[in-house]
Coordinates of C-alpha atoms in Angstrom, one line a residue:
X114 CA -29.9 39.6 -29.3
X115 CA -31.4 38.8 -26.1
X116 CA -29.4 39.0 -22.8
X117 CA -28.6 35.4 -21.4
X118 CA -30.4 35.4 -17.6
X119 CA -27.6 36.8 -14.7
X120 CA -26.1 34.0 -13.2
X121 CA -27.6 33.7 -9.4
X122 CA -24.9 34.9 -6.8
X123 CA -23.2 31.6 -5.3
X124 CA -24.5 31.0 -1.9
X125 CA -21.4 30.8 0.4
X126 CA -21.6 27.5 2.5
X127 CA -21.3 27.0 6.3
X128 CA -17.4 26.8 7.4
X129 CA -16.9 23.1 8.3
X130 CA -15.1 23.5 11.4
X131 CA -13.7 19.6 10.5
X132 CA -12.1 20.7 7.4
X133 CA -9.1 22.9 7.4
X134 CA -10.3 26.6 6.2
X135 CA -7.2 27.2 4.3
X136 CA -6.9 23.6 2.4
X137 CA -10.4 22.7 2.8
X138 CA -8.8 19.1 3.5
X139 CA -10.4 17.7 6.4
X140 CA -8.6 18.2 10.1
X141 CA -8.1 16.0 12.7
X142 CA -8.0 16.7 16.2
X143 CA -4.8 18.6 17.3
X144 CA -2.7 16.2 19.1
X145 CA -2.2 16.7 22.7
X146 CA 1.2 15.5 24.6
X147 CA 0.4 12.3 26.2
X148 CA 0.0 12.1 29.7
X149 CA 2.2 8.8 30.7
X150 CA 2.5 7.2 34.1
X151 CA 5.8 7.4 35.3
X152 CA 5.6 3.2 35.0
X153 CA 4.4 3.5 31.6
X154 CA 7.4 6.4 30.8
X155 CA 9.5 4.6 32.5
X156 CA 8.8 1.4 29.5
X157 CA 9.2 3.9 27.3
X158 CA 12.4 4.9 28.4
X159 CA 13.8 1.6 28.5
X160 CA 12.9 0.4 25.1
X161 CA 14.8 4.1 23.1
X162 CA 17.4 2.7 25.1
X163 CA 17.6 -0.5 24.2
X164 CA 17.9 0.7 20.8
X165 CA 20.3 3.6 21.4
X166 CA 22.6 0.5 22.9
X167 CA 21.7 -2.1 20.5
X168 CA 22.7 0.4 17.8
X169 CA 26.3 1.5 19.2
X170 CA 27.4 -2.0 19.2
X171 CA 26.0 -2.4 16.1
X172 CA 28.4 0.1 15.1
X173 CA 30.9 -1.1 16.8
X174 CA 30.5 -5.2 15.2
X175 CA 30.5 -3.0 11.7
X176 CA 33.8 -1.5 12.1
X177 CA 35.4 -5.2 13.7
X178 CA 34.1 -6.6 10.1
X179 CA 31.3 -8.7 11.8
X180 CA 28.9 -7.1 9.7
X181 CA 29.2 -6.4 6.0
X182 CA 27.2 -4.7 3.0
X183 CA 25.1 -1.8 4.5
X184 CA 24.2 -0.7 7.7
X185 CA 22.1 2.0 8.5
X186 CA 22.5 3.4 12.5
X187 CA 19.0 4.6 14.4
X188 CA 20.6 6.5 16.8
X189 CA 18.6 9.7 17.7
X190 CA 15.8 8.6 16.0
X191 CA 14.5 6.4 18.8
X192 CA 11.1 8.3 20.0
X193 CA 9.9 8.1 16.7
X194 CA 9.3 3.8 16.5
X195 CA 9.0 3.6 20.0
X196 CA 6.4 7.1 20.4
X197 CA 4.4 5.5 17.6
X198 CA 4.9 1.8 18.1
X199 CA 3.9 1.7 22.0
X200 CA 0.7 2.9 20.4
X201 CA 0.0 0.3 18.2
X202 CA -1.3 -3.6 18.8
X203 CA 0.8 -6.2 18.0
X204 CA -0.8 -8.7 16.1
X205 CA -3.6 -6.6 14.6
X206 CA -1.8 -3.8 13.4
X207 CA 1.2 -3.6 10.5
X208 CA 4.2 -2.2 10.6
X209 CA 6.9 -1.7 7.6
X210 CA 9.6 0.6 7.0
X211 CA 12.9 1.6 4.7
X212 CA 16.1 0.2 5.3
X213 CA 16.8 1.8 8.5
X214 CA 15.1 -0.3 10.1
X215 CA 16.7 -2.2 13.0
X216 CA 15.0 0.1 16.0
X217 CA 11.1 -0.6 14.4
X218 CA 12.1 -4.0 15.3
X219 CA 13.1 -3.4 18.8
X220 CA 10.3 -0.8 19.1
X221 CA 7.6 -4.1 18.7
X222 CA 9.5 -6.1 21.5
X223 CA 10.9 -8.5 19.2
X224 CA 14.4 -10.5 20.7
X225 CA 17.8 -8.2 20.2
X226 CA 19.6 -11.7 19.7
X227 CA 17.9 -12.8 16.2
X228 CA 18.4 -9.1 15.3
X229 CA 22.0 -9.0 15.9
X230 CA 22.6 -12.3 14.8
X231 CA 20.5 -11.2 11.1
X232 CA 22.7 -8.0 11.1
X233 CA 25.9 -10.6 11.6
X234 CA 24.3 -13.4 8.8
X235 CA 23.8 -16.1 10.8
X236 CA 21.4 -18.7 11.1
X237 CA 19.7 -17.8 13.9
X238 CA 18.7 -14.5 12.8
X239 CA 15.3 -13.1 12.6
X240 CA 15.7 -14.0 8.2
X241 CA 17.9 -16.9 8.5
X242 CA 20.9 -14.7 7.8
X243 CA 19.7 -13.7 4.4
X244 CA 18.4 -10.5 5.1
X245 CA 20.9 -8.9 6.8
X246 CA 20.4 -5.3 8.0
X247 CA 18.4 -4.2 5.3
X248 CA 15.8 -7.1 4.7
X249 CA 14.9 -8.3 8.0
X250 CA 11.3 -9.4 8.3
X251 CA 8.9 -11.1 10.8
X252 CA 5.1 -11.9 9.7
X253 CA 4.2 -13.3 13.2
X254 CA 5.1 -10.1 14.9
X255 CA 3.4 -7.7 11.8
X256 CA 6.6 -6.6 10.3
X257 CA 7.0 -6.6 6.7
X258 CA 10.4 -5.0 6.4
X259 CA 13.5 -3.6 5.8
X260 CA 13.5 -2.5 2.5
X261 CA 16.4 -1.5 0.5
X262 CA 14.3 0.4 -2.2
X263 CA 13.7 4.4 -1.3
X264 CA 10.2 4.6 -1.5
X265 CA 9.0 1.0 -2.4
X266 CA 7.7 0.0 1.2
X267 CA 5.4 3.3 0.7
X268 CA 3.0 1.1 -1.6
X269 CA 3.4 -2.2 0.0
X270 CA 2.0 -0.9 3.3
X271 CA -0.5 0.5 1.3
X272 CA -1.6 -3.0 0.0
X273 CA -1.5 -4.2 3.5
X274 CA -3.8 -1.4 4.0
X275 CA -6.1 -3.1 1.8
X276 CA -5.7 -6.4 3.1
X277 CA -6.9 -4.6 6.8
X278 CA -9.8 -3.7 5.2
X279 CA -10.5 -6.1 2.6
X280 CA -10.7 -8.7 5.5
X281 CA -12.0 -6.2 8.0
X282 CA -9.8 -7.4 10.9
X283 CA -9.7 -3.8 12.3
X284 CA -6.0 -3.4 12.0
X285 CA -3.9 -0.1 10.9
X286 CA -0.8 -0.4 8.7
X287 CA 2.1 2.4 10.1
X288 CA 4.4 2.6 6.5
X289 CA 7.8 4.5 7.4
X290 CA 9.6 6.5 5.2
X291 CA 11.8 9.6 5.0
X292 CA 12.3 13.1 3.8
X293 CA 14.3 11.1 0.9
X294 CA 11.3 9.4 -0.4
X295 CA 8.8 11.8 -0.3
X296 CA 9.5 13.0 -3.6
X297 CA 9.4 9.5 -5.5
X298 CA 6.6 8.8 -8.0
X299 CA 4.6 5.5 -6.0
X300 CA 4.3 7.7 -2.8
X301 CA 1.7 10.2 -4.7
X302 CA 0.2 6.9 -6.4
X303 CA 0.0 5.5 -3.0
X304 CA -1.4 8.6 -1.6
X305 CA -4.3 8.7 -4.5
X306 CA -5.4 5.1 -3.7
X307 CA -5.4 5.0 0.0
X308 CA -7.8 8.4 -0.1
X309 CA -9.6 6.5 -2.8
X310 CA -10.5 3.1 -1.1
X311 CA -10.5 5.1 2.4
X312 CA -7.4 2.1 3.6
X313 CA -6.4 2.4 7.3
X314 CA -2.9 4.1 6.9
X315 CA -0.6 6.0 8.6
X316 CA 2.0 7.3 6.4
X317 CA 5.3 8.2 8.8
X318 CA 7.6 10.4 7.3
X319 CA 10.9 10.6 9.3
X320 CA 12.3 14.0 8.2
X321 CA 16.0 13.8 9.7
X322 CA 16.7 16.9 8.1
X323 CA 18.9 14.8 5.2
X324 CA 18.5 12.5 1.9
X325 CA 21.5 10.8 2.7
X326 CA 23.8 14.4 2.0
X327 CA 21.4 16.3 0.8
X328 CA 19.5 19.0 2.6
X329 CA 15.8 18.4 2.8
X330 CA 15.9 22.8 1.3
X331 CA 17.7 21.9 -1.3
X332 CA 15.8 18.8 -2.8
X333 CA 12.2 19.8 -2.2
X334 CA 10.2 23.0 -3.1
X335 CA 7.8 22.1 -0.6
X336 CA 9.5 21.4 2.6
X337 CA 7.1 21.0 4.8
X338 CA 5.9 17.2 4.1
X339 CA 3.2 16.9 6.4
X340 CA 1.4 18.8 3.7
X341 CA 2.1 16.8 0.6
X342 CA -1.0 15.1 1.1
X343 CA -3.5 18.0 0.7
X344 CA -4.2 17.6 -2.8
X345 CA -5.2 14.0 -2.5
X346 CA -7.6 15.3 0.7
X347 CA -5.6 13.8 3.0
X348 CA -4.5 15.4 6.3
X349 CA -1.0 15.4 8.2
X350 CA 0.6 16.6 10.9
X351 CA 3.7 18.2 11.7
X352 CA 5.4 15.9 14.9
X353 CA 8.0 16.8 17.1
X354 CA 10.0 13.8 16.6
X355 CA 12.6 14.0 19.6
X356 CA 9.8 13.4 22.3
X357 CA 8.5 10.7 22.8
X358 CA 5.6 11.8 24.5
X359 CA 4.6 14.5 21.7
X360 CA 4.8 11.2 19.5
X361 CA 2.6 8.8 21.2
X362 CA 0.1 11.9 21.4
X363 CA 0.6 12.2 17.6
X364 CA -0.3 8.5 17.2
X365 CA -3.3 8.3 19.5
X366 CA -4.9 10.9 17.2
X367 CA -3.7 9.2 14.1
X368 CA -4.7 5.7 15.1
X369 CA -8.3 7.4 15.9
X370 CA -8.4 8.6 13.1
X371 CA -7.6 5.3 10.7
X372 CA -9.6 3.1 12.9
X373 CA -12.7 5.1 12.7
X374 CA -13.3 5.0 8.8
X375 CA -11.5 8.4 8.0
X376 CA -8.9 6.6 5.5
X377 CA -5.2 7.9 5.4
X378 CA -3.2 10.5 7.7
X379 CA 0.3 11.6 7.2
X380 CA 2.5 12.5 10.5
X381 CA 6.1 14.2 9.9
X382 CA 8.2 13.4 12.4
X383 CA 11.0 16.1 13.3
X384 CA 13.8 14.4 14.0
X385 CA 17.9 14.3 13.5
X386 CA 20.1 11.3 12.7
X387 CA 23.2 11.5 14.8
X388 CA 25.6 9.0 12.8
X389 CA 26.1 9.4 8.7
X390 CA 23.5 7.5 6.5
X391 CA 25.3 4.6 6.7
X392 CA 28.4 3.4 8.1
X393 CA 30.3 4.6 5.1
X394 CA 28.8 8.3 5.4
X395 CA 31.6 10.5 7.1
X396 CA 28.5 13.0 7.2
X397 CA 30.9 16.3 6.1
X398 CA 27.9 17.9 4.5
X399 CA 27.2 19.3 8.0
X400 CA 28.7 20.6 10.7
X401 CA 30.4 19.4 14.3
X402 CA 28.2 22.0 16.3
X403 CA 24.9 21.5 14.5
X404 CA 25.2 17.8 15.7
X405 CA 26.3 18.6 18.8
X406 CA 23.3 21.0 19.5
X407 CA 21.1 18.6 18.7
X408 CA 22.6 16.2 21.0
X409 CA 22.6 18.5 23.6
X410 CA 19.8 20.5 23.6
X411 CA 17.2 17.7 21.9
X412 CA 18.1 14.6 23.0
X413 CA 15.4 11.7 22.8
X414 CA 16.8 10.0 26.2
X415 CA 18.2 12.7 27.6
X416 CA 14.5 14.6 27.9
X417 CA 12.5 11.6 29.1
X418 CA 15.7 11.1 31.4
X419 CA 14.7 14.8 33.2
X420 CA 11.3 14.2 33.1
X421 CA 11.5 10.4 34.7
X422 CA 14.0 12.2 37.3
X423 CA 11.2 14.6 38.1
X424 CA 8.4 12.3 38.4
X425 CA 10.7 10.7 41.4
X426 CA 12.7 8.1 39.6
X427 CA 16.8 8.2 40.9
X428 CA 20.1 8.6 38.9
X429 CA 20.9 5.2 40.9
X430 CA 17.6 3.6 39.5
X431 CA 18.4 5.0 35.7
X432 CA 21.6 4.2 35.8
X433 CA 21.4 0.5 36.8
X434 CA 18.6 0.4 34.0
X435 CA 21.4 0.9 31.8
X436 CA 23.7 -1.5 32.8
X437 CA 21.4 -4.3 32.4
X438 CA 20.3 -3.0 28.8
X439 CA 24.4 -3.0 28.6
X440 CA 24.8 -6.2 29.5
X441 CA 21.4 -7.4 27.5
X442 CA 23.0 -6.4 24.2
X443 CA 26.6 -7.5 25.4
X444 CA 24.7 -11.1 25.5
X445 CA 22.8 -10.5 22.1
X446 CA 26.4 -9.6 20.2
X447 CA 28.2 -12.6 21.8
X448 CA 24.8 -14.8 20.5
X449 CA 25.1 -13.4 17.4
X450 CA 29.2 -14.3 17.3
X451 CA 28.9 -17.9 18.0
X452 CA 25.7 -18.8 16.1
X453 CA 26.8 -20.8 13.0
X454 CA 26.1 -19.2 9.4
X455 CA 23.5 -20.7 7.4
X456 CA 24.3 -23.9 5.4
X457 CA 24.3 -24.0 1.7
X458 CA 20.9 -25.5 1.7
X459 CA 19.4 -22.3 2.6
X460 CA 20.4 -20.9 -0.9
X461 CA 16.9 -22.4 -2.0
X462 CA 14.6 -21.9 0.9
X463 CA 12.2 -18.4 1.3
X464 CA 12.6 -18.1 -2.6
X465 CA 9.0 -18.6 -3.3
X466 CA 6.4 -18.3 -1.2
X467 CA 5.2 -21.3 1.0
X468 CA 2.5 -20.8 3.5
X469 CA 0.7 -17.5 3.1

């Protein structure tokens, strides 16, 4: 019998020096620390403040019975929304996130009274009382939830993904979700579409170390998330969540990336939760001094605090900054008291959809 012909040796290709050598998934630019103004720090400052206040008396309306069902506390996690937000352009761009939710809001400048007074169910709220702290929603502003599902909003933001580039209005679509989502099935189905259809998303994943009480080491084989998109082709990046600075670098690259035809990024975002997962959570599945050391030593405000004092800013200037956010949420919880709570008529409005 004859010999079948040797097969010719493979010719080894070029390394891409776009594509990641290890993955062969292709790599964006490493993100660089953003170089803010001290003006534009200074904004940046303010607004992880205003939700690091807005959130306490949140807390603090929860425990007085103001606010019922769940509630879901941002505190610590502040340079994410605002990092990634204050990158973003209101109006062209969509946001939408898990049930934690109440700082994205903040983060995109929209009013701390219809917040507060959506947390409290009153008319006046952001959702007419009917969404409460979970469901809170605002088209005109590009924020398509709150959503009380783990996971769900992952494909959602997808589809508004598509709608960015079905209609070719340049936007981006930033989709939130955390280390406790990452292992549901619509993520993956999510991921295989957006690298599909090449849809201009960022997919945020907020690793604050816990799934409600469970360890992000003990509920995934693969713990670092910023890869779980490698075998869909798409790149991520691991993010140093507690600065604010490291984020909005993080974002500028990712935005770059989306807006210039390169489809779907991931960015993990390592940050903490201070408070439980929700109000209810006494948080005993960790310890006194691992919170504390994050507080401490990782602060979100606490670092851009130092590095505003360093750029010139004064304690006096900082701390007066703080006294009118005080006094700016003090207003927005007393709002939110005396508003009225919906009528019954309200029962059958927002059920279908009206105007689209």
């Amino acid at each position: 019998m004859a010999r079948k012909p040797a097969k010719k040796a493979a010719t080894k290709k070029a390394a891409n020096p776009n594509l990641d050598q290890q993955s062969n998934v292709p790599k964006p630019p490493e993100p660089k620390r953003y170089e803010a103004s001290q003006e534009e720090l200074l904004g940046l400052y303010k607004q992880m403040l205003l939700i690091r206040r807005f959130e306490e008396r949140a807390g603090q309306l929860y425990g007085l019975g103001l606010i019922g069902g769940f509630c879901h506390l941002y505190i610590g996690q502040e340079a994410v929304a605002v990092g990634l937000q204050s990158a973003m352009t209101v109006g062209k761009d969509s946001v939408i996130t898990g049930y934690r939710d109440h700082g994205h809001m903040l983060a995109y400048d929209i009013d701390p009274n219809v917040i507060m007074a959506e947390l409290t169910g009153r008319e006046a709220g952001i959702s007419r009382g009917k969404g409460g702290s979970m469901h809170m929603f605002s088209v005109e502003h590009g924020f398509y939830g709150g959503h009380g599902i783990v996971g769900a909003q992952v494909a959602l933001g997808t589809g508004l993904a598509f709608k960015h580039k079905y209609s070719g209005d340049g936007g981006v679509n930033l989709a939130y979700f955390g280390d406790g989502a990452v292992n549901q099935g619509q993520v993956y189905e999510s991921f295989n579409m957006a690298e599909l259809w090449d849809l201009p998303i960022i997919y945020a994943i907020e690793n604050n170390q816990y799934a409600m009480g469970t360890s992000i080491k003990r509920s995934s084989s693969e713990p670092e998330l910023w890869r779980r998109g490698h075998s869909f082709q798409i790149p991520g990046i691991q993010v140093d969540g507690m600065d604010v600075l490291a984020v909005r670098g993080a974002a500028e690259v990712a935005l770059e990336w989306t807006r210039g035809g390169n489809g779907p990024i991931i960015l993990e975002l390592m940050t903490y939760r201070y408070r439980g997962h929700s109000m209810s959570d006494p948080a005993k599945y960790r310890t006194r001094d691992e919170v504390d050391s994050f507080r401490g030593e990782r602060d979100p405000l606490e670092q851009c605090k130092q590095e505003l004092l360093k750029m010139g800013a004064s304690e006096d200037e900082l701390k007066a900054i703080d006294n009118e956010i005080k006094e700016r949420i003090k207003e927005s919880a007393e709002f939110a008291e005396n508003a009225p709570e919906p009528e019954a008529h309200e029962l059958y409005t927002d059920v279908l959809v009206e105007n689209y």
